Every structure is written in structure tokens, then in C-alpha cells.
Coordinates of C-alpha atoms in Angstrom, one line a residue:
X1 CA 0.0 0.0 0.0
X2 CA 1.4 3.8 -0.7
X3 CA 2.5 6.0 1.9
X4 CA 2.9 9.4 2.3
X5 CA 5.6 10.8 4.7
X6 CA 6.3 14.3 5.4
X7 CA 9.3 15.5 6.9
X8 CA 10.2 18.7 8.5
X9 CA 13.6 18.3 9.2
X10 CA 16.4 19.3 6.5
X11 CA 17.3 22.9 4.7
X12 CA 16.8 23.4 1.4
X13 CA 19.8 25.0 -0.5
X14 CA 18.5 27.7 -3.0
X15 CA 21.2 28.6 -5.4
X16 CA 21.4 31.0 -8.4
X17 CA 21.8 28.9 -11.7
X18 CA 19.2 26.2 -12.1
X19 CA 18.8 24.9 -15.9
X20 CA 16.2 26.0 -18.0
X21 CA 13.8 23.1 -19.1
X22 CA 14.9 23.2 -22.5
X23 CA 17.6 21.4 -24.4
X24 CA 20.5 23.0 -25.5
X25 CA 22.2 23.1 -28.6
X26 CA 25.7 22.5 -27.2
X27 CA 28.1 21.1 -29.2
X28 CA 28.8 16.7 -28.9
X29 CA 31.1 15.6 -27.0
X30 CA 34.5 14.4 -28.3
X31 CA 36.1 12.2 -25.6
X32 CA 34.7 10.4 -23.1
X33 CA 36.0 8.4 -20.1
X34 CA 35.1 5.0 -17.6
X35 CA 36.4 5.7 -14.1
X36 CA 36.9 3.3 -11.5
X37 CA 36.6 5.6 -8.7
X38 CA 33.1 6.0 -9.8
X39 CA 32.3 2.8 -8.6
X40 CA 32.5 2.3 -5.0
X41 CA 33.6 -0.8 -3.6
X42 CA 35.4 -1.9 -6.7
X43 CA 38.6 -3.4 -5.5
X44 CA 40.9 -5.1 -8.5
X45 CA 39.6 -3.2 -11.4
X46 CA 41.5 -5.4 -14.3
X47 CA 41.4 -3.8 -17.8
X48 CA 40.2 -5.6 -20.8
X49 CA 41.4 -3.3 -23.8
X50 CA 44.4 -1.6 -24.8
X51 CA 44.9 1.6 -26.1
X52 CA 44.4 2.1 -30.2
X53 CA 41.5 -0.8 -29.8
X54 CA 38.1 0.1 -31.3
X55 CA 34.8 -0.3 -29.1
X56 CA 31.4 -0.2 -29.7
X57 CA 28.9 1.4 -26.9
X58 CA 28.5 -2.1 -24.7
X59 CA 32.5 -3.5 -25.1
X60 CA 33.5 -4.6 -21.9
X61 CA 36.0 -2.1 -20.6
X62 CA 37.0 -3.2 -16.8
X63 CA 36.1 -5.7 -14.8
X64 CA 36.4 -6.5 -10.7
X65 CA 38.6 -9.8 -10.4
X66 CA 36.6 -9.9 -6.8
X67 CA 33.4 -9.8 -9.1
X68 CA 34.3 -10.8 -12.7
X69 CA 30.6 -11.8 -13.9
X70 CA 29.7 -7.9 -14.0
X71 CA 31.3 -5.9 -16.7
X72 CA 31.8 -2.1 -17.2
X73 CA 30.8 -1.3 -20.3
X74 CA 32.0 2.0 -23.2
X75 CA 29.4 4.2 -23.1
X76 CA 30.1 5.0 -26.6
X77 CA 31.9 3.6 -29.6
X78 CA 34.9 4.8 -30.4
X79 CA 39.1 4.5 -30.2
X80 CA 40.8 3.8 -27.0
X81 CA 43.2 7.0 -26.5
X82 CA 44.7 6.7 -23.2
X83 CA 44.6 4.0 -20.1
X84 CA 45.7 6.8 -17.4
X85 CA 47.2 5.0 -14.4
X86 CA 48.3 7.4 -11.1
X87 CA 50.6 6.4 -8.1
X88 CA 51.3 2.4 -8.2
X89 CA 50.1 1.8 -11.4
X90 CA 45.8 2.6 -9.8
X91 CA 44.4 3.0 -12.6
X92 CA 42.4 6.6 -12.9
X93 CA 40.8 6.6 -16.2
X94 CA 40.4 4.6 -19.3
X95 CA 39.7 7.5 -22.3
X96 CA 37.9 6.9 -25.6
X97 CA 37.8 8.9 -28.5
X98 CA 34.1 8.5 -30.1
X99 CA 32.7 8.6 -33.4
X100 CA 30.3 11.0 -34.7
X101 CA 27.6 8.1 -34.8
X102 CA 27.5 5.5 -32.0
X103 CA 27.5 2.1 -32.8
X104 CA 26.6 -0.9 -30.3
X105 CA 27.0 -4.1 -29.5
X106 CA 23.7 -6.7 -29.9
X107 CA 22.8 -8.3 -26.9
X108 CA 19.1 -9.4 -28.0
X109 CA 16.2 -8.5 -27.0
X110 CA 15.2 -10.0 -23.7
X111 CA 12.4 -12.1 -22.7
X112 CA 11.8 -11.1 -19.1
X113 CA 9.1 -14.0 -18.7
X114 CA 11.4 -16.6 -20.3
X115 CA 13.9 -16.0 -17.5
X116 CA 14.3 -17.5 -14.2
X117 CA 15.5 -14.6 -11.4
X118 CA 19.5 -16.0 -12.2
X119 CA 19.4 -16.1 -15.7
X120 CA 18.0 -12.4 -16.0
X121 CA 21.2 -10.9 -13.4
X122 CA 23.3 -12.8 -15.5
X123 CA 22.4 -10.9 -19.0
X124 CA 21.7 -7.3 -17.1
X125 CA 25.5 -8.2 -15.2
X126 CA 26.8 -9.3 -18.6
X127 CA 25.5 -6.2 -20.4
X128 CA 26.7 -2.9 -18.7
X129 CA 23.9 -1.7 -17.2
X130 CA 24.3 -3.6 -14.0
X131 CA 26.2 -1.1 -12.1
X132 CA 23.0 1.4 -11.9
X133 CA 22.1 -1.2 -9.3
X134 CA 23.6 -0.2 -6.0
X135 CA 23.5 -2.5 -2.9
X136 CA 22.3 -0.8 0.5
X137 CA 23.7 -1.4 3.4
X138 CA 27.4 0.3 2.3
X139 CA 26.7 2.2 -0.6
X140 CA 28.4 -0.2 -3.6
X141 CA 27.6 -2.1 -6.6
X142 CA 25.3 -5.1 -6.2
X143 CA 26.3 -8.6 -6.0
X144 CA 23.7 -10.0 -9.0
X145 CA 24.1 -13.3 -6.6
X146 CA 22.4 -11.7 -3.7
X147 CA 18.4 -11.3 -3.6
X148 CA 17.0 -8.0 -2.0
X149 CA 14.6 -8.0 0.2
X150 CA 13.1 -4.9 -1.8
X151 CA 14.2 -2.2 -4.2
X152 CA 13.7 1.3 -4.3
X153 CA 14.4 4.4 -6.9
X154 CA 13.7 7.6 -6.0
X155 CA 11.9 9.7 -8.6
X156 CA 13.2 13.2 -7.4
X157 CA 16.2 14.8 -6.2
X158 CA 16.0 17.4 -3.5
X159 CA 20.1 18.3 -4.0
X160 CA 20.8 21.9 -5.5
X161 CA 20.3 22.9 -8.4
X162 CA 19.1 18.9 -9.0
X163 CA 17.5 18.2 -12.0
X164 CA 13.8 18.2 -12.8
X165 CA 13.3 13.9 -13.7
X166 CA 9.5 15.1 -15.2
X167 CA 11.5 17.0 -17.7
X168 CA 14.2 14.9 -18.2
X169 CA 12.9 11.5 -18.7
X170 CA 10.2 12.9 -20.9
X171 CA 9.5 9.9 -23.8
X172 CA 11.2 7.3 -21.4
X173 CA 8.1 5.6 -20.3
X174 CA 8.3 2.7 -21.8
X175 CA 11.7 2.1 -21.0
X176 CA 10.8 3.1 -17.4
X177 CA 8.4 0.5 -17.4
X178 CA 10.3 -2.5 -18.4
X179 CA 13.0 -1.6 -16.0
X180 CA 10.6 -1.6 -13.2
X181 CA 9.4 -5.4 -14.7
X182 CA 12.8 -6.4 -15.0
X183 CA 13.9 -4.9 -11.3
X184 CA 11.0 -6.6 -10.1
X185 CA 11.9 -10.1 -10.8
X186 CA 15.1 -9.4 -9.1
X187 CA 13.8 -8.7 -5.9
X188 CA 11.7 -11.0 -3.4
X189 CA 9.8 -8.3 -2.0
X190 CA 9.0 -4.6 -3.4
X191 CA 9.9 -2.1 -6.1
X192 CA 9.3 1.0 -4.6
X193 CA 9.1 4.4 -6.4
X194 CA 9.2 7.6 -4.5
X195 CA 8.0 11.0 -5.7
X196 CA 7.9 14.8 -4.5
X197 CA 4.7 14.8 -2.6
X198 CA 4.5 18.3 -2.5
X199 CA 3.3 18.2 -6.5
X200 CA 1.6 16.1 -8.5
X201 CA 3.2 12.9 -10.0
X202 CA 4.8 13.6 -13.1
X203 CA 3.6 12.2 -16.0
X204 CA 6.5 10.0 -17.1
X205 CA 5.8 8.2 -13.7
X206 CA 2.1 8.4 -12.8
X207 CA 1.5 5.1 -15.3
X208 CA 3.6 2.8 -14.4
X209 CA 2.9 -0.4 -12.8
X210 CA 4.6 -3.3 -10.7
X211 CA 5.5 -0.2 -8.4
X212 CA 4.3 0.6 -5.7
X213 CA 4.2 4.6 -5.5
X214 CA 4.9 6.3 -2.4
X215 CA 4.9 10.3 -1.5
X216 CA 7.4 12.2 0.4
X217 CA 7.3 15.8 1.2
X218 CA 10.1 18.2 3.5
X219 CA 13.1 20.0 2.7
X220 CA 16.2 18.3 1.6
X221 CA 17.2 15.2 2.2
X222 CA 13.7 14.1 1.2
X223 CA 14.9 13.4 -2.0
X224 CA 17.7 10.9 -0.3
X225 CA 16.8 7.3 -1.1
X226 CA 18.5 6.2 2.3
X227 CA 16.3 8.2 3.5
X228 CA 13.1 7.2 2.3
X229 CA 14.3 3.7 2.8
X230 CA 14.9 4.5 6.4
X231 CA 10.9 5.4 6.6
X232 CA 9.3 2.5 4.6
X233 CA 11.5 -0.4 4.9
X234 CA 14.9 0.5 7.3
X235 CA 18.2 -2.0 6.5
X236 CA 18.9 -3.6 9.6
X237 CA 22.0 -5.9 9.8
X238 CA 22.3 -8.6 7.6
X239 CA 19.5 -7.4 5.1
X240 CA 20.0 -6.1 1.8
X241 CA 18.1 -3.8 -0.2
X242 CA 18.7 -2.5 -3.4
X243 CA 18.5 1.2 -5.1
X244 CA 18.6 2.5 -8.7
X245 CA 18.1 5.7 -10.6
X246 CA 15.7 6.6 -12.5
X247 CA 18.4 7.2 -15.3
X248 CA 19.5 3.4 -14.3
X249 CA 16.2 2.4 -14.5
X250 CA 15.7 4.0 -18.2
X251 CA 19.3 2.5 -18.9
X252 CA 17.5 -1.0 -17.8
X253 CA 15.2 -1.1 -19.8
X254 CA 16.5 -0.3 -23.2
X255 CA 18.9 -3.2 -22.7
X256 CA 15.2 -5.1 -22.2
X257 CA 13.5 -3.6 -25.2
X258 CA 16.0 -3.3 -27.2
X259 CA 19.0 -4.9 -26.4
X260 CA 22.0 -2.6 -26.1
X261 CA 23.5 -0.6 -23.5
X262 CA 22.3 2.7 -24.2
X263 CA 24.0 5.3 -22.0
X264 CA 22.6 8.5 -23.1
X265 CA 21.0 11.0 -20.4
X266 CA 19.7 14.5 -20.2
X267 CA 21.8 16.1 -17.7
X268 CA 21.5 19.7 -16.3
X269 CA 24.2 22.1 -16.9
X270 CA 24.1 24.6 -13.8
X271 CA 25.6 26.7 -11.9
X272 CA 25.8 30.7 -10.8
X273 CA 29.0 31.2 -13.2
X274 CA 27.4 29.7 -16.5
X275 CA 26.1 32.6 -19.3
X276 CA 23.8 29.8 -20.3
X277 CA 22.5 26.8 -17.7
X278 CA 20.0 24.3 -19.6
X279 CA 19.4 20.8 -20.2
X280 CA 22.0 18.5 -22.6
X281 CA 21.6 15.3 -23.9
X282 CA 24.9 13.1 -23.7
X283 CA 26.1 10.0 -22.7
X284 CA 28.0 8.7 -19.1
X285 CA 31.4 9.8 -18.7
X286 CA 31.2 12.7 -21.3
X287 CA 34.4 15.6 -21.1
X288 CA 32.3 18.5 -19.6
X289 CA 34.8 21.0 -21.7
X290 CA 32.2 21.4 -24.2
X291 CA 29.4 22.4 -21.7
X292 CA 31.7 24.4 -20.0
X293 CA 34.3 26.3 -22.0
X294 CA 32.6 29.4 -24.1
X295 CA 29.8 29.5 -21.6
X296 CA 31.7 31.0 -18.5
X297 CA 30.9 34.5 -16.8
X298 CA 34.3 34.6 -15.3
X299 CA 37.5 32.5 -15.1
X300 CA 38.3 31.3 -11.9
X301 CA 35.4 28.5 -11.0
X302 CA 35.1 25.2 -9.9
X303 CA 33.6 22.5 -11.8
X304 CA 31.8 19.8 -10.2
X305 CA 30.7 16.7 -11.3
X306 CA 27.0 16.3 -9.6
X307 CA 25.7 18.9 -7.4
X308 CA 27.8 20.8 -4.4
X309 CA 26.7 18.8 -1.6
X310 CA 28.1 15.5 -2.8
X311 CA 29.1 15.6 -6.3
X312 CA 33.0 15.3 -7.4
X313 CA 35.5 18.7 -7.9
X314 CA 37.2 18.1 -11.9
X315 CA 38.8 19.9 -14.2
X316 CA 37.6 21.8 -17.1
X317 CA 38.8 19.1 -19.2
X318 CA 37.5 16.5 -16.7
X319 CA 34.9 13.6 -17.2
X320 CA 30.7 13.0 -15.8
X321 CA 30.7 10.8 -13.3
X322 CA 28.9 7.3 -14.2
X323 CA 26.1 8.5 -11.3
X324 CA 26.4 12.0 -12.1
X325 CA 22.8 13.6 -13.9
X326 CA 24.3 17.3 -13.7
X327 CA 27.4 19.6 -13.8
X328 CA 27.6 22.6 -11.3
X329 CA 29.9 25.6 -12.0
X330 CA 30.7 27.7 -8.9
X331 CA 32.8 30.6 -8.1
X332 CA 36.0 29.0 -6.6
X333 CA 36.7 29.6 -2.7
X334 CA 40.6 29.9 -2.6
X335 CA 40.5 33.3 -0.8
X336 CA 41.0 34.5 2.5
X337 CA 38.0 35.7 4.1
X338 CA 38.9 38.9 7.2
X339 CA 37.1 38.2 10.1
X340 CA 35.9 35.2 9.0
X341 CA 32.2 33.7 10.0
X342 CA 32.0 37.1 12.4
X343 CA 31.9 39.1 9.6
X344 CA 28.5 40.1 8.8
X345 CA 27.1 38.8 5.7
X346 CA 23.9 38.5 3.7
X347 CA 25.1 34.7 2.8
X348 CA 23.5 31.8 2.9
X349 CA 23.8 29.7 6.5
X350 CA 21.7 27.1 8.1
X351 CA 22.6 29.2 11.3
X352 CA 20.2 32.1 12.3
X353 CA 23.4 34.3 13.5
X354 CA 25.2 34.4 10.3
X355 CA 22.1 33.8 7.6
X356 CA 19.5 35.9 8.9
X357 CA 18.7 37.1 5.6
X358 CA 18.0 33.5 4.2
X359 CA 15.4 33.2 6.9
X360 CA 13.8 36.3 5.7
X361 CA 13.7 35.7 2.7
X362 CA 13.3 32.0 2.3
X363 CA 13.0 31.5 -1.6
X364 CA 15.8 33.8 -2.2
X365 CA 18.4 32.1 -4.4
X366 CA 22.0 33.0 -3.3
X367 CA 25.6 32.6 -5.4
X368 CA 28.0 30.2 -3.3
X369 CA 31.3 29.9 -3.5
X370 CA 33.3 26.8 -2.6
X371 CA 35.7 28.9 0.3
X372 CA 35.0 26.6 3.7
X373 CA 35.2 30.0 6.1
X374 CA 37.3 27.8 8.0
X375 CA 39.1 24.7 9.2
X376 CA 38.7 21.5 11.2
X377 CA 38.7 22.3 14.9
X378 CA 37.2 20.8 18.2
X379 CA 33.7 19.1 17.6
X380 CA 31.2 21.2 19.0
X381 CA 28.2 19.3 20.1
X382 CA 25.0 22.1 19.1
X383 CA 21.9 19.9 18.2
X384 CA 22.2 21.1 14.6
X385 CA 22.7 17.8 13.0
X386 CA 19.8 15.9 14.1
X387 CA 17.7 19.3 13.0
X388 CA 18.8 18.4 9.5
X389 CA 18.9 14.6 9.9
X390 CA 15.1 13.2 8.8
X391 CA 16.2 9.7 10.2
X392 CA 15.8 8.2 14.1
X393 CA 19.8 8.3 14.5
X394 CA 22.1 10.5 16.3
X395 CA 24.8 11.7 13.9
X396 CA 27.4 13.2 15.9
X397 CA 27.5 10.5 18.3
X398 CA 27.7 8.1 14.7
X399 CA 30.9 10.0 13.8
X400 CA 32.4 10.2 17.0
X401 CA 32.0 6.4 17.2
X402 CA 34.1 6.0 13.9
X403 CA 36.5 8.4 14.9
X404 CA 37.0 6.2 17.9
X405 CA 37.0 3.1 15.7
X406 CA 34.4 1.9 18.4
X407 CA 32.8 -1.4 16.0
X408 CA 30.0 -2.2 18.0
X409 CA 29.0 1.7 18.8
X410 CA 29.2 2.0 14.7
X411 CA 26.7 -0.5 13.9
X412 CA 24.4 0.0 16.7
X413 CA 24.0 3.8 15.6
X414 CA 22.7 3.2 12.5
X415 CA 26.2 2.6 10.1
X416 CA 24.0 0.1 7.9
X417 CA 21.4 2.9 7.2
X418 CA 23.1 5.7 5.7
X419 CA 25.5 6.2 2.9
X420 CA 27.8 9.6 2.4
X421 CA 25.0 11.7 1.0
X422 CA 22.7 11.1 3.8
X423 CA 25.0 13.1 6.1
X424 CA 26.2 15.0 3.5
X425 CA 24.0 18.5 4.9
X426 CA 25.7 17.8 8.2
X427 CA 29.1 18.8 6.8
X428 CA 27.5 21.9 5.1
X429 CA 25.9 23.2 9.0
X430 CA 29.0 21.9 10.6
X431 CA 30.6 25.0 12.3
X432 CA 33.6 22.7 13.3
X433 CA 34.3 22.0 9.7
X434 CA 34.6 18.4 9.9
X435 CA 35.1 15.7 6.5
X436 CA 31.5 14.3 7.8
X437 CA 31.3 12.7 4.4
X438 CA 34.7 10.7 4.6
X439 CA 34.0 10.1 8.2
X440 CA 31.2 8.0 7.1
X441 CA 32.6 6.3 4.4
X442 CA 35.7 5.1 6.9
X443 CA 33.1 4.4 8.8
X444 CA 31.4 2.0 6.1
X445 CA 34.8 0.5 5.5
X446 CA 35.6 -0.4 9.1
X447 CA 32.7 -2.2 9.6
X448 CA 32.2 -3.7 5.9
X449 CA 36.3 -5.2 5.5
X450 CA 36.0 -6.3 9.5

């Protein structure tokens, strides 16, 4: 049966430079790159190509020798350029040079009713589009071995400047659909789909079945799938639930329908320093350059991959990340500030004493920069986590426990619950500037490789 939950706690994040729901007419993409650090919890990435070999959208790229049955796929067809490799030989990115027309590999249609649960992992691991499919508790790819005791995709994103999915996905419902069939057959319980109950479902969604649709209204993190799992179906130890994009899902079904690995996607181009900030249409791991370049108010800014809150800081030159639906381009921080957070301000802040003019104006959309106002220094214990924390746990006593490498204080506090971007507004309201994001994935680690 639905539910509708409404949260209060959380802050929304209103920032100057959301897309305009309308394509643009940037230019294609030239180069475009697979990156093992996108994939967490991939531990002996083993590359099956070699530079100067051709590939068609679908070749097998990498592979984990841990987890050899799923394959990383090229997003697009093309020539391998460069297999970067940093400090002992990790390897950092595998680069592909790709033709004006993609071309992919056949996989054949797939029979979803033909198929025994096995037998359908197998193909969707085989394909490329099995890494959408990301394993709660711990935040990595799923094991197509394990069954989850249910599945859930949330169909909005609450994150700044986040893409609108009702605009995005528009024409996808077919291929929404026969994700949701085939994710459905992988799971011995639920698919759930989650959508902004403060509006009404978006169209792309509001005929789909095999789902069951549930509603969630509040400020950021509402859009968090940890958090919406957290209020319909909470991970306790030992259980395992899976979650997937809507973009994953889309990705999904083509491979069903039509049998390929399509990675194409409309992402949003945003951010406070772009002349223009609209929708694209490109393909995973595309060099941002040609969103970017030409379409700068100013020179010095950071480009990151995803939205500010979690997403990853590149280069102008540098690559989407494989989960990434939007760029953000920000004024870059590397100044000194004079008087620091006593300063008065207009800014934006969480905390009444240095953003009183947020709370006055709550719709007011404010340019960020990415300057800290500060360093790590002693934890100071103010309440102001758990006010942005929808979930029943008790963050700062969470991170102290991993910074104490206290195992049984870790798990009991709710470790198997959340993942880095369920914390991730802590860091942003933290006044003693701690790494709450890489606090909780050492966390994760501890208790995961123990």
C-alpha cells in the first residue's frame, strides 16, 4: 500500500543557476572516459582493452577480479586513447575517442518472462547496465548473486540545483516500465518508487505499474533514497536492499527492449557562473569541456561533477561521473575571508546568527562559492545535526563512534542505514568544519572489510 511521509527536518539549499527546461544546442562531445573511482567498492579493477583498440557502446572495458561476472561497459563507440594510471600503477581513467555516430553491441532483446531470477542478473550483469544497481547497506555495486529484500528508486532529487526527472525522462516511459518489470523479478519483495509529494506525479511516472508509488514531502534530504528507505523499509544488519536511478532504470530497460547498452541521459548544466544553464543530452562519462568552456561568466570557478553537496571537484577538461545527472559551475573559494564567519554577511547559512537574511527571505536564491570560512577544529556538540537529519539516529555520536573506531558503537548507531549523502547537509551546517562525508565512508569501510 502507498505511503505518504512528510518530513520537517532538513534545509533546502536555493542557489542562483538552475537549468532552464529546454535542451541546449551545445556542441557533442569528443572524448569520453570510464572511471573506477566511480564505482565504490570496486577493489581489483582489471582492464580488458588496450589503447588504439576500437569499441562499440557495450564493449567490456574493466572488470572486478573480486566480481568478474559484471562488466563495465564504453558508453560510446569509439578508439581507446589513453589508459591513465596514477601512483602504483591505480588506474584513474580509461579515455575513448568517439565517433560521430554511436554504434553498439547486440545483446538481443530480452524475454523477461522466459527468464528464471539468475538467468535475467546474468544478462543485465553481462550487459553494462548492472552497475546502476547499487546495494544498500554500504553504498556499492550489487552482487547479481544476492536477492534484495526490496528495491527502491527515487523519482526526485531534492540536492541543489538537482535536475527536474519530469522533464528529463520525458519519452522514457516505456523504457521506465520495463526496468521496473525487470527490477521486479530481481527482488523478493517490493519495487518502490518515490516522488515529491509536495506536486503532483509527473507524467513519465504516474502510469507505471509493478510499483508501488509512495509520496514524500520536506526540505532536503527528502529526495535521499537512504532516507526514504529508512521510513518505509529500514536495513537492519544482515539485510539487503537494493536502489537504482531513474536514469539506471531507463538504462534498464533499453537493454530489455531493445537490447544494447544505451547510455545516453539528459543532464543539467548549472551553476551561478554559467552565461547559459540548460538541459543537454549526452552520454556517461562525457568531457564536460564542451558544456563548460565558451559559456563562462568569469574564469576562476570550480567544476563539479554532480551537485555541491556530494558531487566530485574536476577539471575543465575532466569527465561526468557514471552517477552524475548534472554539472555545477561555482565561483572557486581559494580566498581568504577577514574576520571570518564574524563578519556580517547576507550569505546563505543554516545558522540564524550568520544567515538571517536566508530566513527572511526563504526563496531567495544565493551565489556560493566553494571557500570553507574555516578549518577543522574541536567538535562542537549544538543539536544542529539531528535538525537536518530526517532519520531516528544521532549523527554526531555516529561519527564520533568511527572516529574512535568503536565497531560495536558503529553499527548500533545506525552505520547500515546511511550512505555519504545522507550526512552530507551535516558537513554543510557543521561549524567545526569536519570531513563528515569521509568520516562516514571510513566508517562503512571499518565495519564492511572487518
Amino acid at each position: 500500500m502507498s505511503k505518504i511521509v512528510k518530513l520537517k527536518k532538513g534545509f533546502d539549499i536555493n542557489m542562483v543557476g538552475k537549468a532552464k527546461q529546454e535542451l541546449a544546442d551545445f556542441a557533442s562531445a569528443q572524448t569520453f572516459a570510464i572511471k573506477p573511482t566511480d564505482f565504490i567498492g570496486l577493489q581489483r579493477p582489471k582492464v580488458l582493452v588496450n589503447e588504439g583498440d576500437t569499441v562499440k557502446a557495450g564493449t567490456p572495458i574493466l572488470i572486478d577480479k573480486a566480481l568478474d561476472q559484471i562488466i563495465y561497459a564504453s558508453p560510446v563507440s569509439g578508439k581507446i586513447v589513453e589508459i591513465k594510471r596514477g601512483d602504483r600503477r591505480k588506474l584513474l581513467e580509461v579515455k575513448i575517442l568517439a565517433d560521430s555516430t554511436v554504434l553498439y553491441e547486440q545483446f538481443g532483446q530480452v524475454d523477461i518472462a522466459s527468464l528464471d531470477r539468475d538467468a535475467l542478473a546474468a544478462k543485465l550483469a553481462a550487459s553494462g547496465v548492472w552497475p546502476n544497481i547499487i546495494q544498500r547497506p554500504f553504498g556499492i555495486v550489487a552482487n547479481p548473486a544476492d536477492t534484495p529484500k526490496s528495491i527502491f528508486i527515487s523519482g526526485f532529487d531534492t540536492h541543489p540545483l538537482a535536475p527536474d526527472y519530469a522533464f528529463s525522462l520525458q519519452g522514457q516511459e516505456r523504457f521506465l516500465q520495463a526496468g521496473i518489470d525487470a527490477l521486479a523479478k530481481l527482488t523478493s519483495g517490493k519495487v518502490h518508487l518515490n516522488v515529491d509529494g509536495s506536486k503532483a506525479v509527473p507524467a513519465v511516472f504516474s502510469n507505471l505499474k509493478g510499483a508501488q508509488v509512495n509520496k514524500f514531502s520536506g526540505p532536503h534530504p527528502a529526495g535521499n533514497v537512504g532516507v526514504q528507505i529508512h521510513h518505509l523499509d529500514p536495513i537492519n544488519k544482515g539485510e539487503i536492499a537494493w536502489t537504482v536511478s531513474p536514469t539506471g532504470v531507463v538504462q534498464i530497460g533499453k537493454f530489455i527492449l531493445e537490447g544494447i547498452y544505451d547510455a545516453s541521459k539528459v543532464i543539467a548544466v548549472t551553476g551561478s557562473e554559467l552565461t547559459k544553464a540548460a538541459y543537454v543530452k549526452t552520454y556517461s562519462g562525457a568531457s564536460v569541456s564542451t558544456f563548460v568552456k565558451g559559456n563562462l561568466n568569469s574564469g576562476h570557478v570550480r567544476v563539479v561533477s554532480g551537485n555541491v553537496l556530494t558531487g566530485e571537484k574536476i577539471a575543465l577538461e575532466g569527465f561526468l561521473g557514471f552517477y552524475h545527472n548534472q554539472i555545477t559551475v561555482i565561483p572557486e573559494g581559494d580566498y581568504y575571508e577577514f574576520m571570518g564567519w564574524a563578519k556580517p554577511t547576507t550569505r546563505l547559512s543554516y545558522h540564524r546568527a550568520l544567515g538571517l537574511l536566508s530566513f527572511l527571505t526563504p526563496n531567495k536564491e544565493f551565489v556560493l562559492d566553494s571557500n570553507g570560512r574555516g578549518e577543522e577544529r574541536a567538535f562542537v556538540q549544538t543539536g544542529v545535526f539531528e535538525s537536518v537529519t530526517p532519520m531516528d539516529i544521532f549523527p554526531v555520536y555516529l561519527l564520533k563512534a568511527i572516529m574512535a573506531e568503536d565497531f560495536d558503537e558503529i553499527e548500533e548507531l545506525g552505520i547500515y542505514e546511511i550512505v555519504e549523502e545522507d550526512l552530507a547537509l551535516c558537513e554543510f551546517v557543521d561549524v567545526s568544519k569536519h570531513p563528515v562525508q569521509e568520516l562516514v565512508r571510513k566508517g562503512i569501510e571499518l565495519i564492511q572489510y572487518s
